Amino acid sequence: MLSYSILEISQIVSGKILGSGNVIINQFFTDSRKVIQGTSGLFFAIKGENHDGHKFISQVYEFGVKNFLISDTQSIESLDLPDANFVIVENVLKAFQTLAAYHRSTFKIPVVGIIGSNGKTIIKEWLFYLLKQQVALIRSPKSYNSQIGVPLSVLLMNDFHKMAIFEAGISMPKEMTVLESIIKPKVVIFSNIGNAHQENFESLEQKVYEKLQLAINSELLIYCADYDVITKVLAKPEFKHIQILSWGIKRDAHVKISNINVLHNTTEIQGEVKSKTFSFTIPFTDRASIENAIHCYMLLISAGQMSKNMKKLFLTLPPVAMRLELKEGKNNCTIINDSYNSDLESIKIAIDFLKQQKQYERKTIIISDIQQSDIPEENVYKEIFDIIMLNKIDNLITIGSKFLKYKKYYKGNLLSFKDTDAFIGSLQNIAISNEIILIKGARKYQFERISTLLEFKTHQTVLEINLSAIVSNLNYFRSLMADKVKIMVMVKAFSYGSGSYEIANLLQHHRVDYLAVAFVDEGVELRKSGITIPIVVMNPELNSFQLMVEYSLEPEIYNMRALNHVIRTLKQIEYKGAYPIHVKIDTGMKRMGFEADSIDEVLIKILEENCIKVASVFSHLAGSDDAQFDDFTSNQIHTFTSVCDKFSKALDYSFVRHILNSAGIERFSGAQLDMVRLGIGLYGISVLDGAKTQNISTLKTSISQIKAVSEYESVGYSRKGRVQRNSRIAVLPIGYADGLSRGLSNGVGSVIINGTKVPYIGNICMDACMVDVTDIEANEGDEVIIFGSELPITEIANLLNTIPYEILTGISRRVKRVYFQE
């Protein structure tokens, strides 16, 4: 484990010490939510577009970390932090990168850097799999390839490592130069080039040029010559000195791939290098896996590492789990499934994800022996036990002989089994209920068998929710907001069909200011599940206001009847203090809310009572998504600000003003006031062309049966589906009871199977529907996309002459939600 004193760090980053310089640092943190209690760590208070680490110094201190690298000394002037130590610099991020670059310079081992639009993580993980028995390897955790992720990765290097593999990703010019100074790779693999992050580059050529900066001082660059744009940029004088190993299928290259033979579940790849032929086989058939595997092969032949045993390893290349999945379990449990790999850093990431889940007090980890060749075995297991104990996990279940061997280091509830079969055989005797369970295992332990036993099974149709995409969308809208503007996020209607608690918990973790629900029972459910941030109820039932008080839910007040009822109830229960209310103004929506000309009466009533306090005044825009209504929208905003002025003059305290919805945030930035409300935008819907929002939901199912239907036969109810030729019809286990609109019947809509659109045929039934697969390769069990990134929900909404809200909120609760974090 690395260690630097505060004094050494200050000297490396040219900082000034406030406090002691003798403290030894063994952990680095850049996110206050990922701080591990009891560690001798250093927190870097990084300022970014949407955050400022200085705001969380007190919180980090409370977790027991007392060492900070900061740039804003004013942020600590009013803080009472005994024994805290500070290193003061001009720019915290640059200092963090400088420290990582220094740390890298102390190692003389070969380093491989991986760049490209896609495939970086898979290439890195496959190289680790292929080489781990031969060399002690350090690699980037997960997809840590950013301006912060790369330094975090490099700072994990220690004296046991004999080789390193790091990813590097950029989203704008000049970033790769910084990463190159940190990674200093000997070899660079350029995986491929595509349109990811293209918005910040003038051309694809410019993006290739910027990515190639990682190779500017390297000894070897490996790339696929079929990407003409990479070959073109490499012809520039500044890259002429780089030694290149190219491979190609279509283009001339140093290594010619002569044949790709795709079989049922495997692919044989044949090629020629320096007049010598070679071949190897991989257990995948898709184009991306073939490309990634060839890159790995090229690195190994360049390093003289290819052998018969190595070729055998290619045949067993594992699928790379790119995400943590959150699923409903049996006995009122939730399962976090990370059952494909296990090493020290991925364990830390998985435990951090486990800590974010607040719906259960009890937390259990089921973990296998791990794959870690770079640190002495006993040290690894002792550190894992330490991490689990520091994170106060209630129950630990270990599987494998190594955990058995070192279990003396664990002080807590521990069950140990020699293998997966032994655990499964004893499962009926283990009480598992009302808890969240992390399943974390190396692939050879087949932990998917455990997750299958613990997961609650529903039918084949699932709605996948990408939590990483939700965070990306949140950050996109935050990037449009002015400093100090708050954000309220709508999680009503089961979070637009995406699942209430899971989304609310994610938003709480990412520090939104308010949540909003439609009805009281939604808010109560969130409170019972551990959500503590302020929650506004937009349609409060008057007879349930006492329940709102019990669960600290704040009501929207939209008429005098509601206002009087709230005041009367507070007096009846003898509420102490002033209860927060949110006053709704109708500025043109003609839905709920006080009319502007009735505000004087409202203010008189509010001023008469001391049991209530106006937390916010707000209104709702009727046409902010449509330019033809911009004048109307401007009038709404003007009316609202005039009403707010009246409130400001009448009240002797401040309150929050908000009128902008998702479309308003994008189109009326001048009206952000004190807070904005984010709704459908969080879920990937934007009114702007080219917006950086991401799809978060994929509704998918699988083919239950394929039938041969003869010419002129009919399909489905009322014989609506008529075939005009001998056809193959696939039956899917999803219908209108699941939220699939009958309006898509009879060829109006389509699904995607194996990358191809195929139409619905016949009427959509309650629990099933049929599609025509005559013209494509399709088999029973194949995955079917109802909507997702490949088939946008906006496209389906347009076909149905409706809006995405209706489709999302219409997905039945019987459809299983699977949440994942990339």
XYZ file of C-alpha atoms in Angstrom, residues 73 141 147 186 189 205 211 238 281 332 378 415 431 437 441 575 607 667 684 736:
20
model
C -9.281 28.843 2.616
C -10.808 -0.186 -11.570
C -9.369 13.369 -15.371
C 5.102 2.287 -23.114
C -3.843 0.334 -27.856
C -10.244 13.728 -37.226
C -6.731 10.749 -28.374
C 4.151 14.757 -35.208
C -10.693 -19.029 -31.083
C -38.372 -8.884 1.129
C -2.500 -12.715 3.362
C -20.245 -17.993 7.748
C -32.082 -17.026 7.679
C -27.417 -8.606 -0.160
C -17.760 -13.428 -6.845
C -47.887 21.449 16.470
C -49.729 36.496 8.198
C -35.157 27.065 -22.940
C -33.788 11.137 -20.825
C -51.466 -4.462 -22.731
